[in-house]
Coordinates of C-alpha atoms in Angstrom, one line a residue:
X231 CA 6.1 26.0 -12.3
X232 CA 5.7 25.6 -8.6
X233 CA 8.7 24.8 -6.9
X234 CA 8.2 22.7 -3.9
X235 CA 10.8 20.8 -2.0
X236 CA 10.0 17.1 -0.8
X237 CA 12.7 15.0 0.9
X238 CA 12.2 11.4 0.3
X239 CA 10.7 9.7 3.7
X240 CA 10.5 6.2 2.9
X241 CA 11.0 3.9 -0.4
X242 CA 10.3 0.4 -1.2
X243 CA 12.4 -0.8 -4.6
X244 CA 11.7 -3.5 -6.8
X245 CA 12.7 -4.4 -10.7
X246 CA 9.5 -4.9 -13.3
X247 CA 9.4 -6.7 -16.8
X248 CA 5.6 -7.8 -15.9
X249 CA 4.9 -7.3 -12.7
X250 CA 5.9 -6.3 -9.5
X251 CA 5.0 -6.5 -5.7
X252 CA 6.8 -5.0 -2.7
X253 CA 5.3 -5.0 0.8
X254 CA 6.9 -3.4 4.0
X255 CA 4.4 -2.6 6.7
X256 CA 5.3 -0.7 9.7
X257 CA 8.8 -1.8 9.2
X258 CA 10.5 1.6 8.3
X259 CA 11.2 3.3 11.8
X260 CA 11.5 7.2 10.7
X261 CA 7.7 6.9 9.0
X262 CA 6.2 4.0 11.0
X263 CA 2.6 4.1 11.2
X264 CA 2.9 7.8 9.7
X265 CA 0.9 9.6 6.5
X266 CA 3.7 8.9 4.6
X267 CA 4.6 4.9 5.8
X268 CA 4.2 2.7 2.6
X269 CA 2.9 -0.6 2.8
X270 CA 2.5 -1.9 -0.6
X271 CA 3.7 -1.3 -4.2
X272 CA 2.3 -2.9 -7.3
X273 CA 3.2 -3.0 -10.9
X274 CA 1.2 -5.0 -13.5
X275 CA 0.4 -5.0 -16.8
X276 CA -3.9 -3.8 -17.2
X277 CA -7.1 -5.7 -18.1
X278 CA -6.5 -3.3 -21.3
X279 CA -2.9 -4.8 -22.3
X280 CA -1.4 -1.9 -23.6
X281 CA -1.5 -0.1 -20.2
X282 CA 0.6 -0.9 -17.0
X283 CA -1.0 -0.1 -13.7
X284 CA 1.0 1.2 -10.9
X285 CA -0.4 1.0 -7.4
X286 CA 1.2 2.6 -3.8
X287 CA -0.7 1.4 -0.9
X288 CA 0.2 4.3 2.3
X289 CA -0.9 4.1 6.1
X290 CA -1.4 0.6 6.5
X291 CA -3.7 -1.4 9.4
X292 CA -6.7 0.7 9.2
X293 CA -9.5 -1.0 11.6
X294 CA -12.7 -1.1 9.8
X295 CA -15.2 1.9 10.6
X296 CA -14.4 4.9 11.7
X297 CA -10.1 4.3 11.6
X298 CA -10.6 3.9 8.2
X299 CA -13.6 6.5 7.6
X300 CA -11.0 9.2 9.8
X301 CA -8.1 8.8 7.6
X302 CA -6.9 11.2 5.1
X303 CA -4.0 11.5 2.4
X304 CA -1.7 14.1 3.7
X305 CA -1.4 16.8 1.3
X306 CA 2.0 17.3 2.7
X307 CA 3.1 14.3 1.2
X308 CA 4.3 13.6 -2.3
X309 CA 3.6 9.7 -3.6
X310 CA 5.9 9.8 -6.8
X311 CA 5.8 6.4 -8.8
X312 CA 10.0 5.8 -10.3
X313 CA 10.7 4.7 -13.9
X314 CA 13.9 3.9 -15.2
X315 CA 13.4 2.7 -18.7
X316 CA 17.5 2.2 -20.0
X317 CA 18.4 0.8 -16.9
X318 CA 20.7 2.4 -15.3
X319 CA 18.7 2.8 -12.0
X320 CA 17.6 6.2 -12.5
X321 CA 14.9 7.8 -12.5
X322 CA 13.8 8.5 -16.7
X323 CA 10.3 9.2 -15.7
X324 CA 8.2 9.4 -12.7
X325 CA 4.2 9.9 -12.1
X326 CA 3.4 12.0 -9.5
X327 CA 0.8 12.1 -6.7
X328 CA -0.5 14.9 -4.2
X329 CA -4.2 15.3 -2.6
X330 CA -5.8 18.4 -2.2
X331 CA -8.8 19.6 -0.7
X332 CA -10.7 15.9 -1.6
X333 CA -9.0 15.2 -4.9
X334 CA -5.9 13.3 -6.0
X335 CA -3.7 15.3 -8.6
X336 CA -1.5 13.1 -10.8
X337 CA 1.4 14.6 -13.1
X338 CA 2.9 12.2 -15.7
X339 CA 4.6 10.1 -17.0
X340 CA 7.2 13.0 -17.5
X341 CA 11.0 13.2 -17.2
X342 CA 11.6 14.9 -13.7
X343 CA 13.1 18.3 -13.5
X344 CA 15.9 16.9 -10.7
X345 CA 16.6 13.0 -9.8
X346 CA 17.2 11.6 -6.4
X347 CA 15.4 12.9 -3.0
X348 CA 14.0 16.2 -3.9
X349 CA 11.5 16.4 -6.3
X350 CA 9.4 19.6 -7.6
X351 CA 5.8 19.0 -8.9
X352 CA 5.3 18.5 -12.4
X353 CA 2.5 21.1 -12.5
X354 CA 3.6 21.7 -16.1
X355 CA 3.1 18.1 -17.2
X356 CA 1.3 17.4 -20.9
X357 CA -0.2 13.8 -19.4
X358 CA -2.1 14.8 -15.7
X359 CA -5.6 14.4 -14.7
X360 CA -7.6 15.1 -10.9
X361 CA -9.9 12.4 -9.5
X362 CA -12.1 12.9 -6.4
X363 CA -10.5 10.7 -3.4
X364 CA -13.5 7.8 -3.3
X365 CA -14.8 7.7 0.3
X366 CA -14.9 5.0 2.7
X367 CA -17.5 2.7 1.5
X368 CA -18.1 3.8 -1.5
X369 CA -17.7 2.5 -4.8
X370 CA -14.3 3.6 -6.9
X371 CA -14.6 7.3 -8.6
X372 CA -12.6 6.7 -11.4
X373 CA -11.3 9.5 -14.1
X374 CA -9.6 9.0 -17.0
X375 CA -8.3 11.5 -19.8
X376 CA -5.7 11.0 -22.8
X377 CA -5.5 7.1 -22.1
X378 CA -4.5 7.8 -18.6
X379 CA -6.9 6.3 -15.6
X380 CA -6.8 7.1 -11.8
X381 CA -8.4 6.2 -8.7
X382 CA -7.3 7.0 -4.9
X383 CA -9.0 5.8 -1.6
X384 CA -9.5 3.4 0.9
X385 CA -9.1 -0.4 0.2
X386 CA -8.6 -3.7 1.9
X387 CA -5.4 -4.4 2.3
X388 CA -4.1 -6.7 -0.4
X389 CA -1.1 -8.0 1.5
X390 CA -1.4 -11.1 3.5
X391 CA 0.9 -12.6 5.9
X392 CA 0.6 -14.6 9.1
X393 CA 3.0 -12.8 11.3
X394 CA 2.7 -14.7 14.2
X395 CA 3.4 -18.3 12.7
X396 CA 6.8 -16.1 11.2
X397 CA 7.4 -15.8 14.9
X398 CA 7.3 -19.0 15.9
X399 CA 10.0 -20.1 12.8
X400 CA 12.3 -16.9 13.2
X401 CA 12.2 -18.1 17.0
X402 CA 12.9 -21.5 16.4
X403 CA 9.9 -23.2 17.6
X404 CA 7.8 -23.9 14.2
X405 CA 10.0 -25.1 10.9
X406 CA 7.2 -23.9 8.7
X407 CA 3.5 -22.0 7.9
X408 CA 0.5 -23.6 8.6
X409 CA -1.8 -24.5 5.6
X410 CA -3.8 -23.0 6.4
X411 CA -2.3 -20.0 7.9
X412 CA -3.6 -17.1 9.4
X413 CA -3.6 -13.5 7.7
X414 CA -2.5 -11.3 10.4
X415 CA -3.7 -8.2 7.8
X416 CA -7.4 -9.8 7.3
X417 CA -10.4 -7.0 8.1
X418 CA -7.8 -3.9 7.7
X419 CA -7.2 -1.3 4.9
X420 CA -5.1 0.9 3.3
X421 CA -4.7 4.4 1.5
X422 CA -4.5 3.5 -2.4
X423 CA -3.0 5.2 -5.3
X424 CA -3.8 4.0 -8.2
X425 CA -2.4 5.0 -11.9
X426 CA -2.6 3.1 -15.4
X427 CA -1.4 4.5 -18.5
X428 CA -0.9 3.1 -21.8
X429 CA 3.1 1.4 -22.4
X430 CA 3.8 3.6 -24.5
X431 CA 3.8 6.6 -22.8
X432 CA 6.6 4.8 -20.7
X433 CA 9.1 4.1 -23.7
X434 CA 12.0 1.7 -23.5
X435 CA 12.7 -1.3 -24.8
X436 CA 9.9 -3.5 -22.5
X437 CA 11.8 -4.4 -19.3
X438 CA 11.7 -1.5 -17.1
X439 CA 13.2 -0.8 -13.0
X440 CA 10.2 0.4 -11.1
X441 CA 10.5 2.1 -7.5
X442 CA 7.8 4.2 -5.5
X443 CA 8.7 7.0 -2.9
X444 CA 6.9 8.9 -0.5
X445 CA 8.4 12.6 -0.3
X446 CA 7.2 15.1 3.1
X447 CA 7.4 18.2 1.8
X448 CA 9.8 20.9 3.9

């Protein structure tokens, strides 16, 4: 087993039955605008029922072109997808994510050798598959092996937001958005993970806490 040592650099938490979303762009000052800055974290049940789909969006407001055709997953940094299925808020199972020389590995769903900020690759994991990181442009390379399916790449960003009319309120000079408003994210992208199993390789009795971390390796 290889044992490598990632210390968690940012983490965006939210609590799934169905389906989540989490968004947090550039707000987390130790990773902002870094290789390991999460922007977005998804949770949903796939076009194929019996899966869920888990999505972490990294390195958020990519200009079109050559920003986005430039950027790169850092193979330094660990995305690990959290699943606490008896609800205790701790990790049961997590899903693990690391590029390397143009591909995404994924490792899991598998119970994790240690719980909280470290984390060592689950290398030894029955349920993992490799997928070639989709280039800018390009339609999604998708793989898929024992009911698992992945993709990694660059996207547009799915979150929208009109930050300056949330300005004007938190300043006190607007009461309200503007219908209709104005998506401070429109024409920018984002790094993409992407991983849908099948439910039941998740376990648990259907209502699930969900949580994504990046982890820097040290």
């Amino acid at each position: 087993m290889k044992k490598t040592k990632f210390l968690m650099a940012a983490a965006i938490v939210a609590i799934a039955t169905f389906v989540v979303i989490a968004a947090d762009h550039i707000d987390a000052p130790a990773v902002q605008g870094g290789t390991s800055d999460i922007t977005d974290f998804y949770a949903f049940q796939g076009e194929n029922t019996s899966n869920i789909a888990f999505v972490a969006n990294v390195q958020g407001l990519l200009g079109s072109g050559s920003d986005t055709q430039n950027a790169a997953f850092d193979e330094n940094v660990l995305i690990e997808f959290n699943i606490d299925n008896t609800g205790d808020n701790v990790e049961d199972l997590v899903i693990q994510a690391i590029a390397r020389d143009g591909k995404m590995y994924v490792f899991g769903p598998i119970a994790p050798s240690q719980t909280g900020l470290n984390s060592t690759i689950a290398t030894n994991a029955t349920n993992q598959l490799s997928v070639d990181i989709t280039p800018y442009g390009q339609s999604a390379i998708i793989e898929s092996s024992g009911g698992m399916m992945a993709f990694a790449g660059p996207r547009d960003d799915p979150f929208f937001m009109d930050f300056a009319q949330y300005s004007q309120i938190i300043a006190g000079n607007a009461t309200s958005f503007n219908n209709p408003g104005a998506d401070t994210f429109a024409g920018t992208n984002v790094l993409s993970v992407v991983v849908e199993v099948p439910k039941s390789m998740i376990g648990g009795t259907g209502t699930i806490n969900t949580w994504v971390e990046s982890k820097r390796r040290q």
